[in-house]
Amino acid sequence: MHVFEDTALIYEALLLGCPVNIHPDGYFYKNKPLAHNEVNLHGSISNRHPDEKDIEIALNEITNFKDEYEKWCNYGGNKIKIFVKNFKHHKNNFDIEHIEKIRKNIKQSNNYLRDFTNENKSF
């Protein structure tokens, strides 16, 4: 699959076992997906004209992506848990509007953590 912009399709395709060409002429921040520093994109290519050998190499390494993705999700989930735990130490005042936004975001993040935990059982 060729992608020309940063999108979740990169990760979804890799999880399904489809090599992804992150096109070097696409629209990416500094020519890379935003998460490139956080997760190794095993099974990805960045080539204007990928050939059969590029695809074969990507296919041979793509099985490593699921483990990498799981580690990445766990890392993010743990960071959210640490934030929630440490939030009570915040000493500055917030107005009601911001407090409600933070509460809503924490609740939403907890939903993602629950969803990931349930989905993770299928890995």
PDB file of C-alpha atoms in Angstrom:
ATOM      1  CA  MET A   1       0.000   0.000   0.000  1.00  0.00           C
ATOM      2  CA  HIS A   2       1.264   3.503  -0.821  1.00  0.00           C
ATOM      3  CA  VAL A   3       0.496   6.321   1.612  1.00  0.00           C
ATOM      4  CA  PHE A   4       1.069   9.965   0.858  1.00  0.00           C
ATOM      5  CA  GLU A   5       0.056  11.489   4.197  1.00  0.00           C
ATOM      6  CA  ASP A   6       0.268  10.609   7.865  1.00  0.00           C
ATOM      7  CA  THR A   7      -2.752   8.487   8.679  1.00  0.00           C
ATOM      8  CA  ALA A   8      -3.748   5.569  10.896  1.00  0.00           C
ATOM      9  CA  LEU A   9      -3.977   3.487   7.712  1.00  0.00           C
ATOM     10  CA  ILE A  10      -0.200   3.007   8.018  1.00  0.00           C
ATOM     11  CA  TYR A  11      -0.583   1.163  11.319  1.00  0.00           C
ATOM     12  CA  GLU A  12      -3.781  -0.635  10.352  1.00  0.00           C
ATOM     13  CA  ALA A  13      -2.227  -1.986   7.149  1.00  0.00           C
ATOM     14  CA  LEU A  14       0.924  -3.115   8.955  1.00  0.00           C
ATOM     15  CA  LEU A  15      -1.163  -4.857  11.635  1.00  0.00           C
ATOM     16  CA  LEU A  16      -3.016  -6.705   8.882  1.00  0.00           C
ATOM     17  CA  GLY A  17       0.284  -7.825   7.317  1.00  0.00           C
ATOM     18  CA  CYS A  18       0.337  -5.422   4.373  1.00  0.00           C
ATOM     19  CA  PRO A  19       3.655  -3.678   3.639  1.00  0.00           C
ATOM     20  CA  VAL A  20       3.349   0.105   3.464  1.00  0.00           C
ATOM     21  CA  ASN A  21       5.326   2.448   1.272  1.00  0.00           C
ATOM     22  CA  ILE A  22       5.529   5.744   3.156  1.00  0.00           C
ATOM     23  CA  HIS A  23       6.022   7.720  -0.009  1.00  0.00           C
ATOM     24  CA  PRO A  24       9.010  10.099   0.160  1.00  0.00           C
ATOM     25  CA  ASP A  25       7.096  12.709  -1.862  1.00  0.00           C
ATOM     26  CA  GLY A  26       4.104  12.620   0.482  1.00  0.00           C
ATOM     27  CA  TYR A  27       3.034  15.089   3.151  1.00  0.00           C
ATOM     28  CA  PHE A  28       4.760  14.063   6.361  1.00  0.00           C
ATOM     29  CA  TYR A  29       6.394  16.136   9.065  1.00  0.00           C
ATOM     30  CA  LYS A  30      10.112  15.983   8.266  1.00  0.00           C
ATOM     31  CA  ASN A  31       9.276  13.253   5.710  1.00  0.00           C
ATOM     32  CA  LYS A  32       8.288  10.724   8.396  1.00  0.00           C
ATOM     33  CA  PRO A  33       5.089   9.724  10.233  1.00  0.00           C
ATOM     34  CA  LEU A  34       4.743  11.543  13.555  1.00  0.00           C
ATOM     35  CA  ALA A  35       5.128   8.352  15.581  1.00  0.00           C
ATOM     36  CA  HIS A  36       8.357   7.228  13.889  1.00  0.00           C
ATOM     37  CA  ASN A  37      10.375   8.030  17.048  1.00  0.00           C
ATOM     38  CA  GLU A  38       8.007   6.010  19.224  1.00  0.00           C
ATOM     39  CA  VAL A  39       7.372   2.844  17.228  1.00  0.00           C
ATOM     40  CA  ASN A  40       9.512   0.925  14.740  1.00  0.00           C
ATOM     41  CA  LEU A  41       7.532   0.576  11.537  1.00  0.00           C
ATOM     42  CA  HIS A  42       8.622  -2.967  10.648  1.00  0.00           C
ATOM     43  CA  GLY A  43       7.249  -3.752   7.209  1.00  0.00           C
ATOM     44  CA  SER A  44       7.371  -0.214   5.907  1.00  0.00           C
ATOM     45  CA  ILE A  45       9.280   1.142   2.926  1.00  0.00           C
ATOM     46  CA  SER A  46      10.067   4.685   1.863  1.00  0.00           C
ATOM     47  CA  ASN A  47      10.879   4.589  -1.806  1.00  0.00           C
ATOM     48  CA  ARG A  48       9.625   6.411  -4.906  1.00  0.00           C
ATOM     49  CA  HIS A  49       9.605   3.174  -6.902  1.00  0.00           C
ATOM     50  CA  PRO A  50       9.638   0.148  -4.585  1.00  0.00           C
ATOM     51  CA  ASP A  51      10.467  -3.066  -6.393  1.00  0.00           C
ATOM     52  CA  GLU A  52       9.766  -6.716  -5.626  1.00  0.00           C
ATOM     53  CA  LYS A  53      12.899  -6.985  -3.457  1.00  0.00           C
ATOM     54  CA  ASP A  54      11.785  -3.989  -1.303  1.00  0.00           C
ATOM     55  CA  ILE A  55       8.379  -5.600  -0.853  1.00  0.00           C
ATOM     56  CA  GLU A  56       9.921  -8.982  -0.023  1.00  0.00           C
ATOM     57  CA  ILE A  57      12.147  -7.421   2.655  1.00  0.00           C
ATOM     58  CA  ALA A  58       9.159  -5.580   4.131  1.00  0.00           C
ATOM     59  CA  LEU A  59       7.089  -8.778   4.153  1.00  0.00           C
ATOM     60  CA  ASN A  60       9.879 -10.662   5.936  1.00  0.00           C
ATOM     61  CA  GLU A  61      10.036  -8.142   8.781  1.00  0.00           C
ATOM     62  CA  ILE A  62       6.352  -7.197   9.093  1.00  0.00           C
ATOM     63  CA  THR A  63       5.639  -9.909  11.678  1.00  0.00           C
ATOM     64  CA  ASN A  64       7.678  -7.858  14.162  1.00  0.00           C
ATOM     65  CA  PHE A  65       5.276  -4.939  13.906  1.00  0.00           C
ATOM     66  CA  LYS A  66       2.509  -6.429  16.078  1.00  0.00           C
ATOM     67  CA  ASP A  67       4.891  -6.785  19.027  1.00  0.00           C
ATOM     68  CA  GLU A  68       6.229  -3.291  18.438  1.00  0.00           C
ATOM     69  CA  TYR A  69       2.699  -1.873  18.233  1.00  0.00           C
ATOM     70  CA  GLU A  70       1.674  -3.634  21.433  1.00  0.00           C
ATOM     71  CA  LYS A  71       4.695  -2.161  23.263  1.00  0.00           C
ATOM     72  CA  TRP A  72       3.825   1.276  21.877  1.00  0.00           C
ATOM     73  CA  CYS A  73       0.208   1.015  23.073  1.00  0.00           C
ATOM     74  CA  ASN A  74       1.291  -0.203  26.507  1.00  0.00           C
ATOM     75  CA  TYR A  75       3.775   2.656  26.766  1.00  0.00           C
ATOM     76  CA  GLY A  76       1.070   5.201  25.924  1.00  0.00           C
ATOM     77  CA  GLY A  77      -1.381   3.576  28.316  1.00  0.00           C
ATOM     78  CA  ASN A  78       1.162   3.619  31.132  1.00  0.00           C
ATOM     79  CA  LYS A  79       1.901   7.289  30.482  1.00  0.00           C
ATOM     80  CA  ILE A  80      -1.811   8.089  30.806  1.00  0.00           C
ATOM     81  CA  LYS A  81      -1.996   6.145  34.090  1.00  0.00           C
ATOM     82  CA  ILE A  82       1.046   8.025  35.446  1.00  0.00           C
ATOM     83  CA  PHE A  83      -0.474  11.357  34.398  1.00  0.00           C
ATOM     84  CA  VAL A  84      -3.750  10.542  36.159  1.00  0.00           C
ATOM     85  CA  LYS A  85      -1.886   9.412  39.277  1.00  0.00           C
ATOM     86  CA  ASN A  86       0.315  12.522  39.398  1.00  0.00           C
ATOM     87  CA  PHE A  87      -2.405  14.990  38.459  1.00  0.00           C
ATOM     88  CA  LYS A  88      -3.490  15.307  42.111  1.00  0.00           C
ATOM     89  CA  HIS A  89      -0.122  16.935  42.872  1.00  0.00           C
ATOM     90  CA  HIS A  90      -0.859  19.884  40.612  1.00  0.00           C
ATOM     91  CA  LYS A  91      -1.010  23.026  42.780  1.00  0.00           C
ATOM     92  CA  ASN A  92      -2.202  25.692  40.334  1.00  0.00           C
ATOM     93  CA  ASN A  93      -5.787  26.798  40.008  1.00  0.00           C
ATOM     94  CA  PHE A  94      -7.945  25.861  37.050  1.00  0.00           C
ATOM     95  CA  ASP A  95     -11.195  27.415  36.062  1.00  0.00           C
ATOM     96  CA  ILE A  96     -14.237  25.135  35.929  1.00  0.00           C
ATOM     97  CA  GLU A  97     -14.218  24.925  32.121  1.00  0.00           C
ATOM     98  CA  HIS A  98     -10.665  23.529  32.037  1.00  0.00           C
ATOM     99  CA  ILE A  99     -11.271  21.156  34.927  1.00  0.00           C
ATOM    100  CA  GLU A 100     -14.253  19.659  33.089  1.00  0.00           C
ATOM    101  CA  LYS A 101     -12.230  19.291  29.872  1.00  0.00           C
ATOM    102  CA  ILE A 102      -9.475  17.482  31.780  1.00  0.00           C
ATOM    103  CA  ARG A 103     -11.978  15.172  33.501  1.00  0.00           C
ATOM    104  CA  LYS A 104     -13.618  14.377  30.172  1.00  0.00           C
ATOM    105  CA  ASN A 105     -10.236  13.621  28.549  1.00  0.00           C
ATOM    106  CA  ILE A 106      -9.206  11.369  31.436  1.00  0.00           C
ATOM    107  CA  LYS A 107     -12.497   9.447  31.225  1.00  0.00           C
ATOM    108  CA  GLN A 108     -12.105   9.100  27.466  1.00  0.00           C
ATOM    109  CA  SER A 109      -8.503   7.919  27.880  1.00  0.00           C
ATOM    110  CA  ASN A 110      -9.651   5.316  30.396  1.00  0.00           C
ATOM    111  CA  ASN A 111     -12.114   4.035  27.792  1.00  0.00           C
ATOM    112  CA  TYR A 112      -9.250   3.629  25.312  1.00  0.00           C
ATOM    113  CA  LEU A 113      -7.220   1.783  27.942  1.00  0.00           C
ATOM    114  CA  ARG A 114     -10.117  -0.598  28.593  1.00  0.00           C
ATOM    115  CA  ASP A 115     -10.622  -1.110  24.859  1.00  0.00           C
ATOM    116  CA  PHE A 116      -6.916  -1.774  24.340  1.00  0.00           C
ATOM    117  CA  THR A 117      -6.795  -4.210  27.242  1.00  0.00           C
ATOM    118  CA  ASN A 118      -9.730  -6.139  25.785  1.00  0.00           C
ATOM    119  CA  GLU A 119      -8.296  -6.069  22.240  1.00  0.00           C
ATOM    120  CA  ASN A 120      -4.818  -6.951  23.468  1.00  0.00           C
ATOM    121  CA  LYS A 121      -6.058 -10.355  24.543  1.00  0.00           C
ATOM    122  CA  SER A 122      -6.401 -11.297  20.868  1.00  0.00           C
ATOM    123  CA  PHE A 123      -2.724 -10.622  20.064  1.00  0.00           C
TER     124      PHE A 123
END
